[in-house]
PDB file of C-alpha atoms and ligand atoms in Angstrom:
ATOM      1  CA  UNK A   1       0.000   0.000   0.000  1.00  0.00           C
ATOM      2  CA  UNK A   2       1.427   3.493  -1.025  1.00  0.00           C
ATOM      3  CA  UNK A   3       2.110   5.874   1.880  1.00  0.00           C
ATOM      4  CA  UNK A   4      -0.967   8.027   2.888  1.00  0.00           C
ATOM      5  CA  UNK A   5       1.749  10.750   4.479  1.00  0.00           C
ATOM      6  CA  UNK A   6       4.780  12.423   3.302  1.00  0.00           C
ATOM      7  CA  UNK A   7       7.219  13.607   6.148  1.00  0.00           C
ATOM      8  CA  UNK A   8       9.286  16.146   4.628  1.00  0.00           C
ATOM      9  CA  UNK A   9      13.415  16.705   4.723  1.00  0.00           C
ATOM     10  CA  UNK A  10      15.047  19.412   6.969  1.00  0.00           C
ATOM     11  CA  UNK A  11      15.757  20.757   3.508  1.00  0.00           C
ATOM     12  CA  UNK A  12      12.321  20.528   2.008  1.00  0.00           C
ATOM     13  CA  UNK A  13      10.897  22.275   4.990  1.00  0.00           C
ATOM     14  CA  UNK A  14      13.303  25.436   4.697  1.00  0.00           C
ATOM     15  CA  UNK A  15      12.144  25.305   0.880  1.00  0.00           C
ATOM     16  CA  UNK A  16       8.110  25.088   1.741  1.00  0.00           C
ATOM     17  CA  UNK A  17       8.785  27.634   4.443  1.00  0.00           C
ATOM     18  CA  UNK A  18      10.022  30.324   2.417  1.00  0.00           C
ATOM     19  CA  UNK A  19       7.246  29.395  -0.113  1.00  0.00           C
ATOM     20  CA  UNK A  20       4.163  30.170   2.538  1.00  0.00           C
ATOM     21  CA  UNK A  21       6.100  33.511   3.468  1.00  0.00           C
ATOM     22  CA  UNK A  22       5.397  34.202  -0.409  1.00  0.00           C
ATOM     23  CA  UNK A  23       2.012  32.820  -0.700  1.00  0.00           C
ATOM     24  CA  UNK A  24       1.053  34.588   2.859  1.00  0.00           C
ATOM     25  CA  UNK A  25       2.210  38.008   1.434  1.00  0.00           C
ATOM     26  CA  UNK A  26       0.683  37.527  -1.887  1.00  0.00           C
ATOM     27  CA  UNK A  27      -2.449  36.802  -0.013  1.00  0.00           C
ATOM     28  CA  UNK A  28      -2.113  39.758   1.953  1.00  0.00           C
ATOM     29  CA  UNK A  29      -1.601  41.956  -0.816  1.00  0.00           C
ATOM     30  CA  UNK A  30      -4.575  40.468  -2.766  1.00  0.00           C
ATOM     31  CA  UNK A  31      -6.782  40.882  -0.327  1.00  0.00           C
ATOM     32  CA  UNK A  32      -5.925  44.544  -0.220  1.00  0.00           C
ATOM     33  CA  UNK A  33      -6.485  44.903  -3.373  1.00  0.00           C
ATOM     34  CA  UNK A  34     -10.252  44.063  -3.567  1.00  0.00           C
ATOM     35  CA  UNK A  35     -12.894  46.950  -3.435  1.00  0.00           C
ATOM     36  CA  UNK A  36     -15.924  47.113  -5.281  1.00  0.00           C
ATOM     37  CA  UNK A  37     -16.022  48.149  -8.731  1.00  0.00           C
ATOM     38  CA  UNK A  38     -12.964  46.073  -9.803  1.00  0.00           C
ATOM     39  CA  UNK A  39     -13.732  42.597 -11.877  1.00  0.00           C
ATOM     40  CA  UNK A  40     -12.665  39.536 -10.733  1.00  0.00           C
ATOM     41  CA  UNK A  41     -10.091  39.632 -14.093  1.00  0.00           C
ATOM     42  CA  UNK A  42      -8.592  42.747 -12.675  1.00  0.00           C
ATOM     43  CA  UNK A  43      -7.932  40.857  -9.383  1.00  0.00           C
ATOM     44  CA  UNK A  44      -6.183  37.971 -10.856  1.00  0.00           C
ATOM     45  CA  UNK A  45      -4.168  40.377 -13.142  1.00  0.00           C
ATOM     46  CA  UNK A  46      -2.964  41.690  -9.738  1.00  0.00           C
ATOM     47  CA  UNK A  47      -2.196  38.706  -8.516  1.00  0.00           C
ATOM     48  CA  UNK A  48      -0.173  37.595 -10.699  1.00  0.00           C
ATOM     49  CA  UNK A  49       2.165  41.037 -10.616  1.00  0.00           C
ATOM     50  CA  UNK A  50       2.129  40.194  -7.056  1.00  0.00           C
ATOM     51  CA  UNK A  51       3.215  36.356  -6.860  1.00  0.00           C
ATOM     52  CA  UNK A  52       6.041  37.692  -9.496  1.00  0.00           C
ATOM     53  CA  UNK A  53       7.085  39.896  -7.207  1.00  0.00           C
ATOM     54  CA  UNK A  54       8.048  37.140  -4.849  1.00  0.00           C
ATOM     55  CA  UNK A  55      10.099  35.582  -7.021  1.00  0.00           C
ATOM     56  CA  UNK A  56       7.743  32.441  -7.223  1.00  0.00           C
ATOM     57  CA  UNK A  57       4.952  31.892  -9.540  1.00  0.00           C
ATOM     58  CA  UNK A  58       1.257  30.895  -9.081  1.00  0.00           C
ATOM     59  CA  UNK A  59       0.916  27.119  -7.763  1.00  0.00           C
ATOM     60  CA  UNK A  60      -2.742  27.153  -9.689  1.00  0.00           C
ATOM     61  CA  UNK A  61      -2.212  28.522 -12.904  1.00  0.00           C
ATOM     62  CA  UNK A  62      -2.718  25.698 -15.316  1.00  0.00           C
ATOM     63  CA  UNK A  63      -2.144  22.558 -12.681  1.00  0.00           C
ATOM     64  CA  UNK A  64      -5.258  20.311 -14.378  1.00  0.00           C
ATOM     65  CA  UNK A  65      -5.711  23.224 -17.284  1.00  0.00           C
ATOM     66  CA  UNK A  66      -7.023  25.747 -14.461  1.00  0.00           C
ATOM     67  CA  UNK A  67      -7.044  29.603 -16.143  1.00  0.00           C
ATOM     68  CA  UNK A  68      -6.442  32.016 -13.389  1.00  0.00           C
ATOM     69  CA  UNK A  69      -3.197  32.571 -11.354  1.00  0.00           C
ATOM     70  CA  UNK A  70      -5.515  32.775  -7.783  1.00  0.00           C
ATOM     71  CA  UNK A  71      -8.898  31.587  -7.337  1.00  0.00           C
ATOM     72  CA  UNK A  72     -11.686  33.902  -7.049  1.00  0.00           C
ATOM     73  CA  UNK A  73     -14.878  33.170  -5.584  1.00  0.00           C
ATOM     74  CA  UNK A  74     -17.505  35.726  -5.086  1.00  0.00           C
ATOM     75  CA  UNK A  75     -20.820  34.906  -2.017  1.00  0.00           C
ATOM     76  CA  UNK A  76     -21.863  32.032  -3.075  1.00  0.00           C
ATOM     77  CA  UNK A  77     -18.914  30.896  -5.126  1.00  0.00           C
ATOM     78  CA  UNK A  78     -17.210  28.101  -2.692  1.00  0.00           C
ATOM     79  CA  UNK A  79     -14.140  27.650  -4.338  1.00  0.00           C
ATOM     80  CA  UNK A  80     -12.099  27.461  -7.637  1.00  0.00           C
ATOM     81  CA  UNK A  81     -13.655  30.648  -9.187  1.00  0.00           C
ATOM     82  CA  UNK A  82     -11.745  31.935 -12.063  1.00  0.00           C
ATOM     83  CA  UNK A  83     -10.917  35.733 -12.753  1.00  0.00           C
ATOM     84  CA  UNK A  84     -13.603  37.159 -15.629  1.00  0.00           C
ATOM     85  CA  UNK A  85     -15.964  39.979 -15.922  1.00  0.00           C
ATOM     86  CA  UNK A  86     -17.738  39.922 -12.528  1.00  0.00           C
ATOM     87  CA  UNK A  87     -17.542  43.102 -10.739  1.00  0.00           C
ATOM     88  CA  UNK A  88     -16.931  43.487  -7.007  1.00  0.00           C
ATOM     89  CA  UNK A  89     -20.294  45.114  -5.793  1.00  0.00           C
ATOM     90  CA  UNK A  90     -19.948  46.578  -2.219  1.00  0.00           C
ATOM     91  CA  UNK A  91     -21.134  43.956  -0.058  1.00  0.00           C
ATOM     92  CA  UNK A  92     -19.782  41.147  -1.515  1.00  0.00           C
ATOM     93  CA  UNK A  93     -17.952  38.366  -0.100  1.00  0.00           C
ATOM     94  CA  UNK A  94     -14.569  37.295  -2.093  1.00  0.00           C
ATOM     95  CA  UNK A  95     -12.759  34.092  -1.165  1.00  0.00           C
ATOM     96  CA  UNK A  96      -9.167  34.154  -2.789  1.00  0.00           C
ATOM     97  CA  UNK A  97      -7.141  31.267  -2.770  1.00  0.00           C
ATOM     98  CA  UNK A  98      -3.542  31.676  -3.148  1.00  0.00           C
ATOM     99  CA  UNK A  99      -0.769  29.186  -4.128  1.00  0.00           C
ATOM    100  CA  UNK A 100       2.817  30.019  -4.706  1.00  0.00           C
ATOM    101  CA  UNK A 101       5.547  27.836  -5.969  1.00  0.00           C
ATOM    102  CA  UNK A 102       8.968  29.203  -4.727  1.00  0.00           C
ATOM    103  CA  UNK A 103      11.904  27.247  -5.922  1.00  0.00           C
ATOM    104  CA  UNK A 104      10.063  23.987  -6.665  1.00  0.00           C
ATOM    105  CA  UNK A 105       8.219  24.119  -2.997  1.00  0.00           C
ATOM    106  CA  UNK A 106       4.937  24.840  -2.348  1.00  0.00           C
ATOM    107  CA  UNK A 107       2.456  27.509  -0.240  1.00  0.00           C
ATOM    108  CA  UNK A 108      -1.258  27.209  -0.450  1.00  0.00           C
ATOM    109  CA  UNK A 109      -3.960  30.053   2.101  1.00  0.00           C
ATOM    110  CA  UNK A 110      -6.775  31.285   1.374  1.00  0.00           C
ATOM    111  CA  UNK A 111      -9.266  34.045   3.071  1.00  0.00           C
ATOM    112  CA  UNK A 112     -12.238  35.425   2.768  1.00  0.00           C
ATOM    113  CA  UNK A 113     -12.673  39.311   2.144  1.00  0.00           C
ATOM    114  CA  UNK A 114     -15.642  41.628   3.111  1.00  0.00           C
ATOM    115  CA  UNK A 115     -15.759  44.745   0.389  1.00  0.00           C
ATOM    116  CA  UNK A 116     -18.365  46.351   2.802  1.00  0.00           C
ATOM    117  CA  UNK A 117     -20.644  46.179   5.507  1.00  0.00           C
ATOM    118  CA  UNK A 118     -22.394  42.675   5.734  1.00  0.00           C
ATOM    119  CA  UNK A 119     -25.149  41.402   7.611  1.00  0.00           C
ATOM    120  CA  UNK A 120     -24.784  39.479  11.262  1.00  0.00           C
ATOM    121  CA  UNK A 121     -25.241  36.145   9.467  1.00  0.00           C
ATOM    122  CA  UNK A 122     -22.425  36.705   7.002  1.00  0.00           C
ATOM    123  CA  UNK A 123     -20.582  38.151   9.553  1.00  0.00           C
ATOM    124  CA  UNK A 124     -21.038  35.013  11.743  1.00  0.00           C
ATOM    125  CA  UNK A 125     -20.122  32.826   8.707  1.00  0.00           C
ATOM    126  CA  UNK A 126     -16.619  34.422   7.919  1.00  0.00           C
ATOM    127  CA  UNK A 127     -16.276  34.627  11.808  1.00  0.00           C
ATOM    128  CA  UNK A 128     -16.404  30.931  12.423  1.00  0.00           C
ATOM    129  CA  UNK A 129     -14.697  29.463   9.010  1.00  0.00           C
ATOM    130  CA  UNK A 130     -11.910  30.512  10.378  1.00  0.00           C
ATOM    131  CA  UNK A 131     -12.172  29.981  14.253  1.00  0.00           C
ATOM    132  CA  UNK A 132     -12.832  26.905  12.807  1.00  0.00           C
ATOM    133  CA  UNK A 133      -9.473  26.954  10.599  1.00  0.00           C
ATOM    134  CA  UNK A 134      -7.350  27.863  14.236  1.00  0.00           C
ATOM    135  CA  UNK A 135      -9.422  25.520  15.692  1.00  0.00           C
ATOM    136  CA  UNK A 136      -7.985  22.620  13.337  1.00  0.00           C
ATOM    137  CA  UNK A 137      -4.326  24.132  13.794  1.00  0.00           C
ATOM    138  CA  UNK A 138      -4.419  23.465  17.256  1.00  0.00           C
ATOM    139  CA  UNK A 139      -5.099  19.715  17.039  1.00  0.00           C
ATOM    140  CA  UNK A 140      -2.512  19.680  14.471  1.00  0.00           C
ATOM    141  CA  UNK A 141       0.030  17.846  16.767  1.00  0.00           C
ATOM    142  CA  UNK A 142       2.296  15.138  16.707  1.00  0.00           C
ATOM    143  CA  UNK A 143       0.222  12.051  18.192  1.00  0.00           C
ATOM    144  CA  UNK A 144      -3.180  13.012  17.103  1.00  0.00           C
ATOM    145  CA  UNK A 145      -4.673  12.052  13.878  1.00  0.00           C
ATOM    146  CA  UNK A 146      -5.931  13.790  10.651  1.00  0.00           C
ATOM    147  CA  UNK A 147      -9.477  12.994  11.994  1.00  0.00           C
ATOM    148  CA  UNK A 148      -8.671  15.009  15.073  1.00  0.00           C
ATOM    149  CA  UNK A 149      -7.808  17.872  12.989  1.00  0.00           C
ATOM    150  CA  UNK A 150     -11.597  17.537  10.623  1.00  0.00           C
ATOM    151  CA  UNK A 151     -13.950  16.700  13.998  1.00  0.00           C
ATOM    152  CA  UNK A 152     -12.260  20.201  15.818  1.00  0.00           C
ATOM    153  CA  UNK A 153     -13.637  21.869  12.303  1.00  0.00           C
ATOM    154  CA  UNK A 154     -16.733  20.172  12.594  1.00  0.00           C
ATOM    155  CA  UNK A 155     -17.481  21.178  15.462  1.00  0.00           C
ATOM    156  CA  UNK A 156     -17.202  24.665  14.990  1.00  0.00           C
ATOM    157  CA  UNK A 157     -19.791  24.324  11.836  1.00  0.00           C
ATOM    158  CA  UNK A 158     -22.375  22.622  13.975  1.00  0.00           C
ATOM    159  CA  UNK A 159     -22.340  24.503  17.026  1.00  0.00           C
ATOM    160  CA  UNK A 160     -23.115  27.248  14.958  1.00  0.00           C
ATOM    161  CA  UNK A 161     -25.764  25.406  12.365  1.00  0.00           C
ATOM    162  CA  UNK A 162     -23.221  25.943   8.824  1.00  0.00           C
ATOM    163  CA  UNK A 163     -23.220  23.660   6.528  1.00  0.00           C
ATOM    164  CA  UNK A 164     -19.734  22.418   5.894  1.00  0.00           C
ATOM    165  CA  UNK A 165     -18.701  21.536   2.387  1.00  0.00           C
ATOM    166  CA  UNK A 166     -17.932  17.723   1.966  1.00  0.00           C
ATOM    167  CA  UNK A 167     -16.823  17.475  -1.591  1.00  0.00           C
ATOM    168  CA  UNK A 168     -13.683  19.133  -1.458  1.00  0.00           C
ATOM    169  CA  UNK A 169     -10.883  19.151   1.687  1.00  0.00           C
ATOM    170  CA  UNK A 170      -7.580  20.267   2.540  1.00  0.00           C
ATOM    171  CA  UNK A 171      -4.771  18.004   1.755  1.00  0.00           C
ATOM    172  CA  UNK A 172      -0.666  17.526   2.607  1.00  0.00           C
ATOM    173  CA  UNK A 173       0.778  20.370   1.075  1.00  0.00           C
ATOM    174  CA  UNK A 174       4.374  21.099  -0.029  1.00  0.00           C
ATOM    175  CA  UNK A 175       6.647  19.599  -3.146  1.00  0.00           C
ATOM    176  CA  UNK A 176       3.362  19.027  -4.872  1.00  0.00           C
ATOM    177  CA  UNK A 177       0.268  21.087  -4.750  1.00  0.00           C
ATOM    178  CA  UNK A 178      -1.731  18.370  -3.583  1.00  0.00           C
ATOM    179  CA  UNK A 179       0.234  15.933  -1.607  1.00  0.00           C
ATOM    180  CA  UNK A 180      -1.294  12.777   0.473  1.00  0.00           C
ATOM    181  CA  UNK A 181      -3.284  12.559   3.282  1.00  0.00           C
ATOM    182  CA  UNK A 182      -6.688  13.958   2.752  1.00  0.00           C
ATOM    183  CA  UNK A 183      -8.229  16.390   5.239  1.00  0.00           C
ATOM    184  CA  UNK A 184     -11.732  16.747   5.448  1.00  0.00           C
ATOM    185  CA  UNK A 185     -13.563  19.312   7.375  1.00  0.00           C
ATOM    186  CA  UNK A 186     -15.784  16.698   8.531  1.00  0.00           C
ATOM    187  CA  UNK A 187     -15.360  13.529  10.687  1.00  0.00           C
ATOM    188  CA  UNK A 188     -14.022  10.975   8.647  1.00  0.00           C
ATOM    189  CA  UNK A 189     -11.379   8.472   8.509  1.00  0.00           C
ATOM    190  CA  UNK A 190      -9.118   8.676  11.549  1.00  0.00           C
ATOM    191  CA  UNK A 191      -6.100   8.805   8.567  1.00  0.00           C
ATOM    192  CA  UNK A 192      -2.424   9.052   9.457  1.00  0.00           C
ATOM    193  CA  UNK A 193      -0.745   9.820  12.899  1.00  0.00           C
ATOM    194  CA  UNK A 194       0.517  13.398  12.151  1.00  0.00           C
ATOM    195  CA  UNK A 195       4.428  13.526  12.863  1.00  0.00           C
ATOM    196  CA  UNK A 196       7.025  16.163  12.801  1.00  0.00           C
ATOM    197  CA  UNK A 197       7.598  17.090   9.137  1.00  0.00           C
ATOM    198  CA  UNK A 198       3.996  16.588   7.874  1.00  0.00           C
ATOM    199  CA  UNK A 199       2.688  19.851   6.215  1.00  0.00           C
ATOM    200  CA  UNK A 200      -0.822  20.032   5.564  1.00  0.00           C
ATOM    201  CA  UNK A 201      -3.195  22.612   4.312  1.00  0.00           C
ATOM    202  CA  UNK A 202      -5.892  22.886   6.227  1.00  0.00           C
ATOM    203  CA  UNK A 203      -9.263  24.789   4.700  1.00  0.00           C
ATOM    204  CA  UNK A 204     -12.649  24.758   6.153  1.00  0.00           C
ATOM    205  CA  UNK A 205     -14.869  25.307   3.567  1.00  0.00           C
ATOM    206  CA  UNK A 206     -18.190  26.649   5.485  1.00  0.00           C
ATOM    207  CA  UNK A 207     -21.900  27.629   4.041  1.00  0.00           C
ATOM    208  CA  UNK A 208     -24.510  29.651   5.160  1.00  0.00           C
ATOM    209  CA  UNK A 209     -27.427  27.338   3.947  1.00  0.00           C
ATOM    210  CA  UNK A 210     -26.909  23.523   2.647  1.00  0.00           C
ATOM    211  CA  UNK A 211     -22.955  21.898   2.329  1.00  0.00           C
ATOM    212  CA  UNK A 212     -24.683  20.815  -0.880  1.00  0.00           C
ATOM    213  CA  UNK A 213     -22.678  22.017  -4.176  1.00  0.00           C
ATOM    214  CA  UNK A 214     -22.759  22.353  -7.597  1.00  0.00           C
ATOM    215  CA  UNK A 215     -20.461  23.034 -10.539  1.00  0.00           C
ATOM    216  CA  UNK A 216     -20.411  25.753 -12.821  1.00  0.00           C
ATOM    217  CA  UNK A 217     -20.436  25.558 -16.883  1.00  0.00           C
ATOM    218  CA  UNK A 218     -17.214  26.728 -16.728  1.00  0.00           C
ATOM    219  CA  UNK A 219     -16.286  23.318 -15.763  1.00  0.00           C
ATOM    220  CA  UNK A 220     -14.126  24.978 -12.253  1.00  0.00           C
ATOM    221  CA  UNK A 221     -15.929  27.508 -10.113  1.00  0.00           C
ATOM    222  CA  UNK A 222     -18.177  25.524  -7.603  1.00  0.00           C
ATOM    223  CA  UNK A 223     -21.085  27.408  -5.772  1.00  0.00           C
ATOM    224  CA  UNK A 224     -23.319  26.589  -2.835  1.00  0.00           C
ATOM    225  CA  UNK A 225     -26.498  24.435  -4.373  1.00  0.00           C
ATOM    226  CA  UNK A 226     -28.613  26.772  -2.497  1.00  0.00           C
ATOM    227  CA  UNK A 227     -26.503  30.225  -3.045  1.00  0.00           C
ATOM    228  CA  UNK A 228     -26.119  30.924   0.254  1.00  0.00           C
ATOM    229  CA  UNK A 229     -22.604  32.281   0.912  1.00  0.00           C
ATOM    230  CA  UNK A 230     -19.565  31.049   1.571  1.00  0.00           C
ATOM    231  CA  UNK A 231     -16.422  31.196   2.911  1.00  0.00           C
ATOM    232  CA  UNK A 232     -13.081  29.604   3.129  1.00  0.00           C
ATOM    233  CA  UNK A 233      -9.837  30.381   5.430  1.00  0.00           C
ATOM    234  CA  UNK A 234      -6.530  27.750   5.066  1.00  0.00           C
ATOM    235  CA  UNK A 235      -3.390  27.981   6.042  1.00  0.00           C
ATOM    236  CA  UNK A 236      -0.360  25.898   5.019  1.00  0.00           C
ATOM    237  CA  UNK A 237       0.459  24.104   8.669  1.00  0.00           C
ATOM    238  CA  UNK A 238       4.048  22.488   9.384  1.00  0.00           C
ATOM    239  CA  UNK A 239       4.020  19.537  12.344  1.00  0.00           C
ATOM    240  CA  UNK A 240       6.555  19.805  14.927  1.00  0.00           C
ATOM    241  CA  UNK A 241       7.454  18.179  17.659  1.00  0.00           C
ATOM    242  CA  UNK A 242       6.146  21.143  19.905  1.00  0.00           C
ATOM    243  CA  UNK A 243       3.603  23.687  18.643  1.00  0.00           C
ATOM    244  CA  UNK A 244       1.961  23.618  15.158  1.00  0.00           C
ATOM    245  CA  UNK A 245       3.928  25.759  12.939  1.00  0.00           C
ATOM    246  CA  UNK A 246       1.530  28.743  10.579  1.00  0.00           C
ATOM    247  CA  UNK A 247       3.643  28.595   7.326  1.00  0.00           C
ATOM    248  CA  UNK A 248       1.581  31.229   5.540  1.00  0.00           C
ATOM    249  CA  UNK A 249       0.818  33.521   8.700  1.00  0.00           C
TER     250      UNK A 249
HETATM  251 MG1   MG B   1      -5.488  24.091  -0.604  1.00  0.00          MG
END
């Protein structure tokens, strides 16, 4: 049976390190960037001057034929939105997505961005995505499994009635974009024992209304069935033998 965990090199962690300090600031500076009256094509434009800047290049662009440098989701675009004509109204909700490769290593966060006031349920929702994403870093110790990680997100969701999205998860995270074990936001599996030198991304994926979605024409972005909002927070998350490690704080 093939490993379901990679424990990365000494020298493959300096590498993945430096590439979340690029994704984290290209995140940042994305994020920034967003106000109403911009399109979605004028984000990802930025983006991509940005994630230059770092000296890396987008982890996204083109990995399965995917378009857009970042992804862009607006409300109740989940994830995997792709920059076009949509413009920013104030109000909206914007989940980017943002994956560096620096030097062959990889970064992957994401965050949701309010372009305005937003009502207490919306508010709620981006609230608790990501208490729920700290909530997962914190079981994100050597000893405990991946499930301990997903039930700690979970938990968040239900204590505060979200749906939490089940067809997409968070995954290892580091030479390759997607890199084994799975994590779902949502008790599963009890997976691998996590061990110094695991990296994972971990991304709750939370919605205001059903976890139910669906996929666009385009063939990428993926909405809430219902289109309720959503929002997403991940961060790329280094196992140590002490504390968990933020690689794209
Ligand atoms: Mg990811």
């Amino acid at each position: 049976m093939p490993k379901n965990f990679i424990v990365h090199t000494k020298d493959e962690i300096e590498g993945i390190r430096k590439a979340g300090e690029a994704a984290a600031y290209a995140r940042k500076q994305i994020a920034m960037f967003i106000r109403p009256g911009i399109t979605t094509k004028q984000i990802d434009e930025y983006a991509e001057v940005i994630i230059a800047s770092t000296g890396g290049t987008s982890a996204f662009h083109l990995y399965r034929d995917f378009p857009g440098q970042i992804c862009i989701s607006v409300n109740e675009e989940v994830i995997h939105g792709i920059g076009g004509a949509r413009e920013i109204v104030a109000g909206d909700i914007v989940s980017i997505d943002v994956g560096v490769n620096l030097n062959g290593f990889i970064g992957d966060n994401a965050e949701t961005v309010k372009t305005g006031p937003v009502n207490d349920k919306i508010e709620g929702l981006l609230l608790q995505t990501e208490n729920a994403l700290y909530a997962g870093i914190k079981r994100a110790v050597r000893g405990n499994y991946v499930r301990d990680i997903s039930i700690a997100i979970e938990n968040v969701a239900k204590r505060n009635k979200i749906g939490v999205v089940r067809g997409y998860v968070g995954h290892g995270c580091g030479c390759e974009l997607h890199e084994p074990p799975e994590v779902p936001n949502f008790k599963s599996a009890k997976g691998p024992m996590l061990r110094p030198g695991m990296v994972l991304a971990i991304e709750p994926m939370f919605n205001r209304g059903t976890y139910k979605t669906v996929t666009e024409a385009d063939g990428w972005t993926v909405r809430t069935k219902d289109f309720k909002m959503s929002a997403h927070f991940e961060h790329t998350v280094l196992i140590t033998d002490g504390e968990p490690e933020i690689l794209t704080i």
